Coordinates of C-alpha atoms in Angstrom, one line a residue:
M250 CA 23.2 17.6 14.5
T251 CA 23.4 13.5 14.9
T252 CA 22.8 12.0 11.7
V253 CA 19.2 10.6 11.3
R254 CA 19.2 6.8 11.0
A255 CA 15.6 6.2 11.3
V256 CA 12.3 8.1 10.8
V257 CA 9.2 7.8 12.9
T258 CA 5.8 9.1 11.2
D259 CA 2.4 10.0 12.2
I260 CA -0.4 9.3 9.9
E261 CA -3.5 11.6 10.0
G262 CA -2.5 14.8 8.8
T263 CA 1.2 13.7 8.3
T264 CA 0.8 11.1 5.5
T265 CA -2.6 11.0 5.1
P266 CA -5.5 13.3 4.7
L267 CA -7.6 13.9 8.1
A268 CA -10.7 13.8 6.1
F269 CA -10.0 10.1 5.0
V270 CA -10.0 9.0 8.6
H271 CA -12.6 11.3 9.7
E272 CA -15.1 11.5 7.2
V273 CA -14.5 7.8 5.6
L274 CA -13.2 5.2 7.9
F275 CA -15.0 6.3 11.0
P276 CA -18.3 6.7 9.2
Y277 CA -17.5 3.5 7.7
A278 CA -17.1 1.5 10.8
R279 CA -19.8 3.3 12.7
A280 CA -22.4 2.4 9.9
R281 CA -21.4 -1.2 10.4
L282 CA -20.4 -1.9 14.3
V283 CA -24.1 -3.0 15.2
R284 CA -23.9 -5.7 12.5
F285 CA -20.7 -6.7 12.7
V286 CA -20.6 -7.5 16.3
T287 CA -24.0 -9.2 16.1
E288 CA -22.9 -11.6 13.5
N289 CA -19.2 -12.1 15.1
E290 CA -19.6 -11.8 19.0
A291 CA -18.8 -15.6 18.8
D292 CA -15.4 -14.9 17.2
G293 CA -12.4 -14.6 19.8
Q294 CA -11.2 -11.4 18.9
V295 CA -14.7 -9.9 19.0
A296 CA -15.5 -11.4 22.0
A297 CA -12.2 -10.3 23.8
A298 CA -12.9 -6.9 22.7
L299 CA -16.4 -6.9 24.0
A300 CA -15.5 -8.1 27.3
A301 CA -12.8 -5.4 27.5
A302 CA -15.2 -3.0 26.5
R303 CA -17.5 -4.0 29.3
E304 CA -14.8 -3.9 31.8
L305 CA -13.8 -0.4 30.9
G306 CA -17.5 0.8 30.8
G307 CA -18.5 -1.1 34.0
I308 CA -21.1 -3.1 32.5
E309 CA -22.1 -6.2 34.3
G310 CA -23.0 -9.6 32.4
A311 CA -22.6 -10.3 28.8
D312 CA -25.0 -7.6 27.8
T313 CA -24.3 -7.2 24.2
D314 CA -26.9 -4.6 23.7
A315 CA -25.5 -2.5 26.5
T316 CA -22.3 -2.6 25.1
V317 CA -22.6 -1.8 21.5
R318 CA -24.3 1.3 22.8
L319 CA -21.3 2.0 24.8
L320 CA -19.1 1.4 21.9
L321 CA -21.2 3.8 19.5
S322 CA -21.1 6.6 22.5
W323 CA -17.2 6.2 22.4
L324 CA -17.4 6.6 18.6
D325 CA -19.1 9.9 18.9
E326 CA -16.5 11.0 21.6
D327 CA -13.9 10.1 19.4
R328 CA -12.5 8.1 22.3
K329 CA -9.1 6.3 22.0
A330 CA -10.1 3.1 23.4
G331 CA -8.8 -0.2 23.2
P332 CA -11.7 -2.3 22.4
L333 CA -13.1 0.0 19.9
K334 CA -9.7 0.4 18.1
L335 CA -9.7 -3.3 17.6
L336 CA -13.1 -3.8 16.5
Q337 CA -12.7 -0.7 14.2
G338 CA -9.6 -2.5 12.5
L339 CA -11.6 -5.8 12.0
I340 CA -14.4 -3.9 10.4
W341 CA -11.9 -1.8 7.9
R342 CA -10.1 -5.0 7.4
K343 CA -12.9 -6.6 5.6
G344 CA -13.8 -3.2 3.9
Y345 CA -10.1 -3.4 2.6
E346 CA -10.1 -7.0 1.5
E347 CA -13.3 -6.3 -0.5
G348 CA -12.0 -3.5 -2.3
V349 CA -14.3 -1.1 -0.8
L350 CA -11.8 0.9 1.0
K351 CA -8.5 2.3 -0.1
G352 CA -6.2 4.1 1.8
E353 CA -5.5 7.6 1.1
V354 CA -1.5 8.5 1.2
Y355 CA -0.1 11.9 0.1
E356 CA 1.9 11.7 -3.4
D357 CA 4.9 13.3 -1.5
A358 CA 4.8 10.9 1.6
A359 CA 4.7 8.0 -0.5
A360 CA 7.4 8.8 -2.8
V361 CA 9.9 10.2 -0.2
L362 CA 9.3 7.1 2.1
R363 CA 10.0 4.6 -0.9
R364 CA 13.1 6.9 -1.4
W365 CA 14.3 7.0 2.4
H366 CA 13.6 2.7 2.5
D367 CA 16.0 2.6 -0.9
R368 CA 18.4 4.7 1.0
G369 CA 18.4 2.0 4.0
L370 CA 16.8 4.5 6.5
R371 CA 14.9 2.7 8.8
L372 CA 11.3 3.3 9.0
F373 CA 8.5 3.6 11.6
V374 CA 4.7 4.1 12.1
Y375 CA 3.4 5.8 15.4
S376 CA 0.0 6.3 15.5
S377 CA -3.2 7.1 17.7
G378 CA -5.0 4.2 15.3
S379 CA -4.5 0.3 16.0
E380 CA -1.6 -1.3 14.4
E381 CA -3.9 -3.1 12.3
A382 CA -5.5 0.2 11.2
Q383 CA -2.1 1.3 10.2
R384 CA -0.9 -1.6 8.1
L385 CA -4.1 -1.5 6.3
I386 CA -3.9 2.1 5.2
F387 CA -0.5 1.5 4.0
G388 CA -0.6 -1.8 2.9
C389 CA -4.0 -1.3 0.7
S390 CA -3.2 2.5 -0.4
D391 CA -3.9 4.3 -3.3
K392 CA 0.1 4.6 -3.8
G393 CA 0.2 0.5 -3.9
D394 CA 1.4 -1.5 -0.8
L395 CA 3.7 0.7 1.0
A396 CA 3.4 -1.6 4.3
P397 CA 6.7 -3.5 3.8
L398 CA 8.6 0.0 3.8
F399 CA 8.1 0.0 7.7
E400 CA 9.9 -2.0 10.1
G401 CA 7.4 -1.6 12.7
F402 CA 3.8 -0.1 13.8
F403 CA 3.4 1.4 17.2
D404 CA 0.2 2.5 18.6
T405 CA -0.9 3.6 22.0
R406 CA -0.2 0.4 23.6
I407 CA 3.7 1.9 23.9
G408 CA 2.2 4.9 25.5
A409 CA 0.2 8.2 25.0
K410 CA 1.3 10.4 21.9
T411 CA 1.7 13.6 24.1
E412 CA 3.8 11.6 26.8
S413 CA 7.8 11.8 26.3
G414 CA 8.1 8.3 27.5
S415 CA 6.3 6.8 24.7
Y416 CA 9.1 8.1 22.1
R417 CA 12.0 6.6 24.5
A418 CA 10.3 3.5 24.6
I419 CA 10.0 3.6 20.7
A420 CA 14.1 4.5 20.6
E421 CA 14.7 1.6 23.0
T422 CA 12.5 -0.8 21.0
A423 CA 14.5 -0.1 17.8
G424 CA 17.8 -0.1 19.3
L425 CA 18.7 3.2 18.7
D426 CA 19.4 6.5 20.5
A427 CA 16.6 9.0 20.3
G428 CA 18.8 11.5 18.8
A429 CA 19.3 9.5 15.7
M430 CA 15.6 9.2 15.2
L431 CA 13.6 11.7 13.2
F432 CA 9.7 12.2 14.5
L433 CA 7.0 13.8 11.7
S434 CA 3.7 15.0 13.0
D435 CA 1.4 17.3 12.4
H436 CA 0.4 17.7 15.9
A437 CA 2.6 20.2 18.1
G438 CA 1.7 18.3 21.3
E439 CA 3.3 15.3 19.8
I440 CA 6.2 17.2 18.4
A441 CA 7.0 18.8 21.6
A442 CA 6.9 15.3 23.9
A443 CA 9.0 13.6 20.9
R444 CA 11.7 16.6 21.1
E445 CA 11.7 16.1 25.0
A446 CA 12.5 12.6 24.6
G447 CA 16.0 13.7 22.5
M448 CA 14.2 12.8 19.2
Q449 CA 14.8 15.2 16.1
V450 CA 11.4 16.5 15.2
V451 CA 9.4 18.2 12.1
Q452 CA 6.1 19.5 12.1
I453 CA 4.2 19.1 9.3
D454 CA 1.6 21.6 8.1
R455 CA -0.1 20.6 5.1
A456 CA -2.0 24.1 4.8
L457 CA 1.3 25.6 3.7
N458 CA 3.0 25.4 0.3
R459 CA 4.3 21.7 -0.2
D460 CA 8.1 23.4 -0.6
S461 CA 7.9 25.5 2.4
W462 CA 10.1 25.1 5.4
S463 CA 10.6 27.4 8.4
E464 CA 12.2 27.0 11.4
G465 CA 9.3 27.6 14.2
A466 CA 9.9 28.5 17.8
G467 CA 9.0 25.1 18.7
A468 CA 10.3 23.3 15.9
P469 CA 11.0 23.4 12.1
V470 CA 8.0 23.4 10.1
A471 CA 7.5 21.8 6.5
G472 CA 4.6 21.8 4.4
S473 CA 5.3 18.5 2.8
F474 CA 7.7 15.6 3.3
D475 CA 10.0 17.1 0.2
P476 CA 11.8 19.8 2.1
V477 CA 12.3 17.2 4.8
D478 CA 13.8 15.1 2.6
R479 CA 16.3 18.0 1.1
R480 CA 17.3 19.3 4.7
F481 CA 18.0 16.0 6.3
F482 CA 18.9 13.7 3.1
A483 CA 20.0 15.6 0.5
E484 CA 22.6 13.7 -1.7

């Protein structure tokens, strides 16, 4: 087994409870989307996101109402559309800055990520959420500012999370052989894609006991970051 020099981690279900994303962040953004767009549509980032949404949705002219309806429909579909993710990120940033939102990170993930950083491991995030949203979850987390632990944040601009080419691109960007990188995720499809790209992989299953470890058919399965640390980085 090649020595692991870098770890790439997913967020939802891996470092952060799914409930935080789906029951806190998404409803927070949905409830504020209309007012945020109305009050900020002249802002450069917001205007660009609205224009991109209109292009994707085939909306002619600068029809803000129609664009907002489109964005809301994408929210209901949980569509991974770039313009929507940008606007969500801007809304969340305001919530984090005001102290209304605080990113939830599992205790074991925060502790082990700090340990890995202190040992000199290179750490990266790869999530379907925008880079902005990723930085906010870790930078304004309930376990302190974890953002400085990470060297880079990747979102779906580098490619879909179930396509092996995305993981090859991450390895190339990091300047590492894919085999020297360990990818952690709760999603079997993502694990399969990363493994196909040559990365070492562990599937995180939070429904299991925190200390559990098993050699699954497709990949090892761990109940938390703790057994991953012991298996790969025990001193």
